[in-house]
Amino acid sequence: MRDNFISNYLSDDERFMLLAIEEAKKGEGFVHPNPLVGAVLVKDGVILAKGYHHHYGGLHAERDCLKNAMEASRSSFGATIYVTLEPCCHTGKQPPCTQALIEAGVKRVVIGSRDPNPLVDGKGVKQLLDAGIEVVQDILKDKCDALNYIFFHYIKSKLPYIAIKYAVTADGLTATSSGKSQWITNEKARKDVHVSRAFYSAIMTGINTVIVDNPMLTCRLDSKCADGKTHHQPVRIICDSHLRLPLECNLVKTAKDIPVIALCLENLNEDEKEKKVALEKNAVKVIQVKKSFDNHLDMEDVLKKIGAEGIDSIYVESGGKLSSSLLFNFPSKKPLADEIIVYIGAKVFGSKDVLHSPVLGKGIDEIKDALDLKLLSLESFDSDIKIRYEIKK
């Protein structure tokens, strides 16, 4: 009833754009590094077809929508198409969507988000206008922009969007006094973590986590997109100053199938140079970065070099020290992370020390120096809770 009440106050353009947004969401976890895009084709108030970008390399939303209309024997001539993102006007994995819309005889194009990609950035709109097509922009812009906040962040900054994830008990601990942590959260919450792994381009952890847990750091979801494609697998990134990554660990064994990047310091000793060669022979990409003031990896240099690899986002699952370096970034104290994702398990461990804290390191002395957070969302998985915070900068 509430949805019907709200819909009475929406224009036709807004109502159809909401449907296009729902179409776009169907591509979550499959389209990296492309943005999520949805489309709805309408004529005389009747929906002719819907479409979305199913997976990376597949049809863009506009072409998918036009294809669906054609297969249903519905003419696109004189119709209006609602698209969540400005149509592309260049050839990449797919030919330009502007060309498809012009050839289909579409009369009107309604756009949600403007595309800041220099290859588009208003050029798509200009091509449509030059072809005599009416263009309306910024319909439900905020909602459409929210679909692709990672894409926009990367296009504008050339740096990956950083989300730090950790799970804690109701008393704020990441492990028992003996160091055991499996499992703090329930099965539903843990499955949601795999959904997030598919959403981000890469997953990052520290070398100590690899040595202790020997993780795979993969997305383990059974669901597939409409075209039968499996979820995106994130690039695995290991912060490993002195290349201690074991050649026999799960990450190295699977590096030929799912990429692994090892981040180390620029000045390696002879043993470390030999290890670098051995890792590269096993398909691990080794990237050398600057040293920080405290002889660890300079995280600003890390993000610049990861961004240069075309990686637009990183999901950080690590111990407290790596999280601290991204959150507080001493000595500048300017946070590098953009978001914190906290899972709170419905358990209490108690502790005789603070070793098992999700954020370790130097910390702060004064409350006024604390990071300010903005609540983005709150979600429950039975008794467990997921909280997403934006880090104010």
XYZ file of C-alpha atoms in Angstrom:
393
model
C 0.000 0.000 0.000
C 2.869 2.379 0.865
C 4.499 1.777 -2.541
C 1.200 2.553 -4.291
C 0.851 5.736 -2.216
C 4.345 6.878 -3.199
C 3.859 5.965 -6.874
C 0.901 8.364 -7.064
C 3.361 11.218 -6.525
C 5.855 10.096 -9.172
C 5.890 11.233 -12.776
C 5.741 8.624 -15.535
C 9.443 9.224 -16.207
C 10.269 8.526 -12.552
C 8.125 5.398 -12.384
C 9.714 3.870 -15.469
C 13.198 4.863 -14.285
C 12.567 2.991 -11.031
C 11.915 -0.115 -13.123
C 15.158 0.464 -15.017
C 17.010 0.698 -11.679
C 15.589 -2.673 -10.621
C 16.774 -4.139 -13.933
C 20.282 -2.761 -13.385
C 20.561 -4.442 -9.981
C 20.231 -7.863 -11.609
C 23.814 -7.505 -12.858
C 25.369 -7.180 -9.393
C 28.377 -9.448 -9.045
C 28.685 -10.181 -12.770
C 29.612 -6.999 -14.685
C 32.998 -5.903 -13.243
C 34.657 -3.622 -14.220
C 31.677 -2.224 -16.100
C 28.912 -0.234 -14.385
C 25.466 -1.594 -13.560
C 22.942 -0.392 -16.143
C 19.253 -1.098 -16.692
C 16.830 -0.053 -19.454
C 13.065 -0.029 -20.066
C 11.456 0.577 -23.474
C 8.011 2.244 -23.406
C 5.481 3.412 -26.007
C 2.184 5.115 -25.235
C 2.555 4.175 -21.582
C 2.994 0.480 -22.352
C 6.223 -1.349 -21.524
C 7.568 -3.021 -24.665
C 10.695 -4.598 -23.131
C 13.233 -4.450 -20.310
C 16.948 -5.133 -20.334
C 20.157 -4.896 -18.328
C 23.885 -5.509 -18.595
C 24.088 -9.218 -17.683
C 27.848 -9.778 -17.490
C 31.171 -8.263 -18.525
C 31.578 -8.501 -22.289
C 27.862 -9.087 -22.856
C 25.257 -6.803 -24.403
C 24.849 -3.424 -22.768
C 21.464 -2.681 -21.234
C 20.160 -0.688 -24.215
C 21.029 -3.375 -26.748
C 19.660 -6.092 -24.466
C 16.396 -4.170 -24.155
C 16.101 -3.598 -27.926
C 16.863 -7.268 -28.549
C 14.127 -8.333 -26.150
C 11.650 -6.025 -27.878
C 12.554 -7.421 -31.291
C 12.224 -11.023 -30.067
C 8.751 -10.139 -28.765
C 7.885 -8.632 -32.192
C 7.466 -5.164 -30.689
C 8.695 -2.205 -32.714
C 11.017 0.298 -31.035
C 10.192 2.981 -33.604
C 8.863 6.094 -31.885
C 9.343 4.655 -28.398
C 10.955 6.107 -25.280
C 13.805 4.268 -23.592
C 14.695 4.788 -19.941
C 18.374 4.154 -19.179
C 20.053 4.455 -15.772
C 23.355 5.663 -17.303
C 24.167 7.825 -20.318
C 24.424 5.538 -23.395
C 27.965 4.837 -24.559
C 29.148 6.251 -27.886
C 32.411 4.344 -28.388
C 33.398 0.803 -29.297
C 34.715 -1.412 -26.517
C 33.612 -4.989 -25.900
C 30.357 -3.875 -27.554
C 29.581 -1.327 -30.301
C 28.094 2.061 -29.337
C 24.639 1.980 -27.773
C 23.870 5.401 -29.266
C 24.155 3.821 -32.704
C 21.702 1.065 -31.760
C 19.168 3.578 -30.414
C 19.390 5.743 -33.523
C 19.006 2.761 -35.862
C 16.035 1.449 -33.843
C 14.134 4.696 -34.392
C 13.805 5.535 -30.716
C 12.156 8.934 -30.343
C 13.088 9.842 -26.786
C 15.869 8.828 -24.360
C 15.485 9.426 -20.613
C 18.738 9.181 -18.633
C 19.391 8.837 -14.908
C 23.156 9.226 -14.375
C 25.616 11.209 -16.438
C 28.696 9.172 -17.360
C 31.964 10.830 -16.215
C 34.040 8.413 -18.325
C 36.026 10.670 -20.723
C 35.063 8.335 -23.577
C 31.410 9.301 -22.987
C 30.903 12.346 -20.695
C 28.170 14.090 -22.681
C 29.272 12.789 -26.060
C 26.582 10.110 -25.986
C 23.886 12.722 -25.364
C 25.262 14.914 -28.165
C 25.117 12.055 -30.686
C 21.485 11.396 -29.788
C 20.556 15.078 -30.024
C 22.363 15.405 -33.354
C 20.235 12.510 -34.633
C 17.052 14.386 -33.699
C 16.275 12.309 -30.616
C 14.811 14.072 -27.584
C 16.978 13.599 -24.475
C 15.933 14.109 -20.857
C 18.626 13.864 -18.184
C 18.926 13.503 -14.397
C 15.701 11.596 -13.758
C 16.121 9.994 -10.301
C 19.793 10.916 -10.612
C 20.681 10.209 -6.976
C 19.184 6.711 -7.096
C 20.903 5.955 -10.405
C 24.224 7.343 -9.158
C 23.951 5.076 -6.106
C 24.100 2.030 -8.400
C 27.616 2.899 -9.522
C 29.331 4.810 -6.723
C 32.410 2.613 -7.168
C 32.559 3.201 -10.931
C 32.254 6.979 -10.481
C 34.854 7.044 -7.691
C 37.410 5.214 -9.816
C 36.771 7.158 -13.027
C 37.247 10.454 -11.201
C 40.165 9.569 -8.893
C 41.905 6.610 -10.639
C 42.097 5.086 -7.157
C 40.212 1.990 -6.011
C 37.247 2.347 -3.677
C 38.213 0.742 -0.347
C 35.729 -1.119 1.866
C 37.084 -2.605 5.094
C 35.092 -5.554 6.397
C 35.354 -7.298 9.738
C 33.210 -9.447 11.991
C 33.020 -8.895 15.736
C 31.080 -10.263 18.658
C 28.550 -8.202 20.589
C 31.437 -7.203 22.879
C 33.575 -6.089 19.956
C 36.078 -8.956 19.642
C 37.365 -10.766 16.562
C 38.475 -13.952 18.352
C 38.497 -15.791 21.674
C 41.384 -15.411 24.121
C 42.992 -18.479 22.487
C 42.702 -16.914 19.013
C 39.762 -18.940 17.653
C 37.383 -17.042 15.372
C 35.366 -19.589 13.373
C 32.620 -18.764 13.415
C 31.622 -15.406 14.919
C 28.672 -14.940 12.570
C 25.971 -17.298 11.332
C 25.726 -19.000 7.952
C 23.454 -16.347 6.398
C 25.871 -13.557 7.308
C 28.825 -15.534 5.969
C 27.005 -16.100 2.676
C 26.483 -12.353 2.429
C 30.266 -11.920 2.638
C 30.570 -13.979 -0.550
C 27.990 -11.730 -2.210
C 30.240 -8.788 -1.312
C 33.325 -10.566 -2.632
C 31.583 -10.832 -6.009
C 30.674 -7.137 -5.873
C 34.240 -5.805 -5.553
C 37.031 -6.113 -8.106
C 39.600 -7.352 -5.593
C 39.968 -8.704 -2.093
C 42.948 -7.730 0.061
C 44.507 -9.282 3.134
C 47.854 -9.364 4.927
C 50.524 -12.022 4.746
C 49.974 -13.139 8.356
C 46.371 -14.062 7.549
C 47.594 -16.145 4.602
C 50.248 -17.941 6.665
C 47.874 -18.708 9.555
C 44.636 -19.512 7.666
C 45.797 -20.493 4.137
C 42.606 -19.000 2.632
C 41.331 -19.171 -0.954
C 39.723 -15.686 -0.843
C 37.244 -16.634 -3.554
C 33.552 -15.980 -4.068
C 31.672 -19.220 -3.386
C 28.133 -18.701 -4.671
C 26.146 -21.196 -6.717
C 23.808 -18.725 -8.423
C 24.381 -17.657 -12.030
C 23.222 -14.772 -14.179
C 20.516 -15.185 -16.820
C 23.183 -16.038 -19.419
C 24.584 -18.849 -17.292
C 27.731 -16.950 -16.286
C 29.098 -17.465 -12.787
C 29.852 -14.651 -10.357
C 32.900 -12.468 -10.793
C 35.942 -13.779 -8.906
C 37.938 -11.011 -7.193
C 41.644 -10.554 -7.776
C 43.424 -11.682 -4.579
C 45.849 -9.019 -3.251
C 48.351 -9.824 -0.489
C 50.293 -7.181 1.439
C 53.606 -8.985 1.815
C 56.522 -6.591 2.408
C 59.236 -9.284 2.321
C 57.566 -11.891 0.058
C 56.842 -14.546 2.653
C 53.952 -15.890 0.555
C 54.375 -19.709 0.628
C 54.671 -21.325 -2.794
C 52.527 -24.223 -1.556
C 49.628 -22.084 -0.253
C 46.160 -22.144 -1.831
C 46.542 -18.681 -3.342
C 49.689 -19.556 -5.288
C 48.318 -22.946 -6.340
C 45.274 -21.263 -7.920
C 46.972 -18.132 -9.292
C 46.839 -19.394 -12.876
C 43.036 -19.505 -12.692
C 42.235 -16.575 -10.387
C 44.765 -13.706 -10.338
C 46.961 -13.070 -7.299
C 48.964 -9.891 -6.674
C 51.716 -9.784 -4.048
C 52.701 -6.319 -2.849
C 56.250 -6.003 -1.547
C 58.870 -3.331 -0.867
C 61.084 -1.895 -3.594
C 64.438 -2.859 -2.081
C 64.576 -6.654 -1.859
C 67.483 -8.701 -0.586
C 68.871 -11.588 -2.646
C 66.604 -14.219 -1.083
C 63.556 -12.022 -1.663
C 64.561 -11.456 -5.289
C 64.728 -15.229 -5.795
C 61.312 -15.577 -4.175
C 59.929 -12.930 -6.524
C 61.104 -14.947 -9.527
C 59.585 -18.138 -8.086
C 56.243 -16.466 -7.435
C 56.130 -14.997 -10.929
C 56.812 -18.448 -12.395
C 53.681 -19.537 -10.546
C 51.587 -16.771 -12.157
C 51.656 -14.431 -9.119
C 52.050 -10.799 -10.145
C 54.565 -9.044 -7.868
C 54.263 -5.262 -7.513
C 56.937 -3.348 -5.620
C 55.919 -0.248 -3.701
C 57.520 2.483 -1.630
C 58.412 2.048 2.027
C 56.336 3.892 4.632
C 57.748 5.925 7.522
C 57.589 2.817 9.748
C 59.199 0.463 7.195
C 55.943 -1.105 6.017
C 54.199 -0.724 2.661
C 53.294 2.862 1.801
C 49.531 2.423 1.401
C 49.100 5.542 -0.708
C 51.579 4.120 -3.204
C 49.805 0.746 -2.959
C 46.473 2.265 -3.987
C 48.007 4.248 -6.849
C 49.637 1.133 -8.289
C 46.571 -1.035 -7.795
C 44.466 1.638 -9.487
C 46.913 1.641 -12.404
C 46.144 -2.081 -12.809
C 42.529 -1.175 -13.631
C 41.215 -2.424 -10.282
C 38.402 -0.092 -9.240
C 37.549 -1.459 -5.790
C 39.030 -3.504 -2.941
C 37.236 -5.484 -0.228
C 39.633 -5.670 2.715
C 39.442 -8.767 4.928
C 42.448 -8.674 7.203
C 43.858 -8.358 10.680
C 43.695 -5.146 12.660
C 47.042 -3.704 11.542
C 46.226 -3.482 7.824
C 42.816 -2.031 8.644
C 44.461 0.566 10.867
C 46.935 1.599 8.162
C 44.065 2.240 5.735
C 41.866 3.992 8.271
C 44.410 6.244 10.011
C 47.270 6.370 7.462
C 49.911 7.786 9.798
C 51.568 10.247 9.722
C 49.138 12.122 7.426
C 46.082 10.852 9.342
C 44.015 11.162 6.172
C 41.957 7.973 5.826
C 42.457 6.000 2.624
C 39.444 3.741 3.120
C 35.998 4.844 1.975
C 33.704 2.469 3.835
C 33.563 0.149 6.852
C 31.371 -2.959 6.831
C 30.816 -4.482 10.273
C 29.147 -7.824 10.929
C 28.112 -8.211 14.569
C 27.636 -11.796 15.668
C 25.182 -12.528 18.459
C 27.905 -13.826 20.787
C 29.972 -12.556 23.715
C 33.563 -13.795 24.176
C 35.053 -11.622 26.905
C 38.798 -10.962 26.908
C 41.755 -10.514 29.197
C 43.416 -8.148 26.694
C 42.670 -6.090 23.570
C 44.706 -8.181 21.152
C 41.615 -9.282 19.268
C 40.389 -5.885 18.170
C 39.330 -5.291 14.540
C 41.538 -2.176 14.323
C 45.001 -2.298 15.916
C 48.031 -0.034 15.675
C 48.813 3.348 17.158
C 45.222 4.540 17.489
C 44.305 7.991 18.769
C 44.635 9.758 22.122
C 41.794 12.267 21.896
C 38.153 11.543 21.051
C 38.121 14.609 18.814
C 40.581 12.788 16.516
C 38.268 9.814 15.950
C 37.112 9.016 12.436
C 33.619 10.324 11.736
C 31.243 7.846 10.136
C 27.930 8.159 8.326
C 25.448 5.282 8.509
C 24.723 3.904 5.051
C 22.623 0.847 5.835
C 21.608 -1.625 8.515
C 20.668 -5.232 7.750
C 19.935 -8.287 9.878
C 20.633 -11.968 9.309
C 18.488 -13.586 12.004
C 20.302 -12.522 15.217
C 23.390 -11.144 13.446
C 23.665 -7.585 12.131
C 25.468 -5.947 9.209
C 26.270 -2.230 9.396
C 27.713 -0.176 6.558
C 29.403 3.146 7.315
C 30.777 5.777 4.989
C 34.033 7.280 6.253
C 33.801 11.058 6.255
C 36.924 12.678 4.838
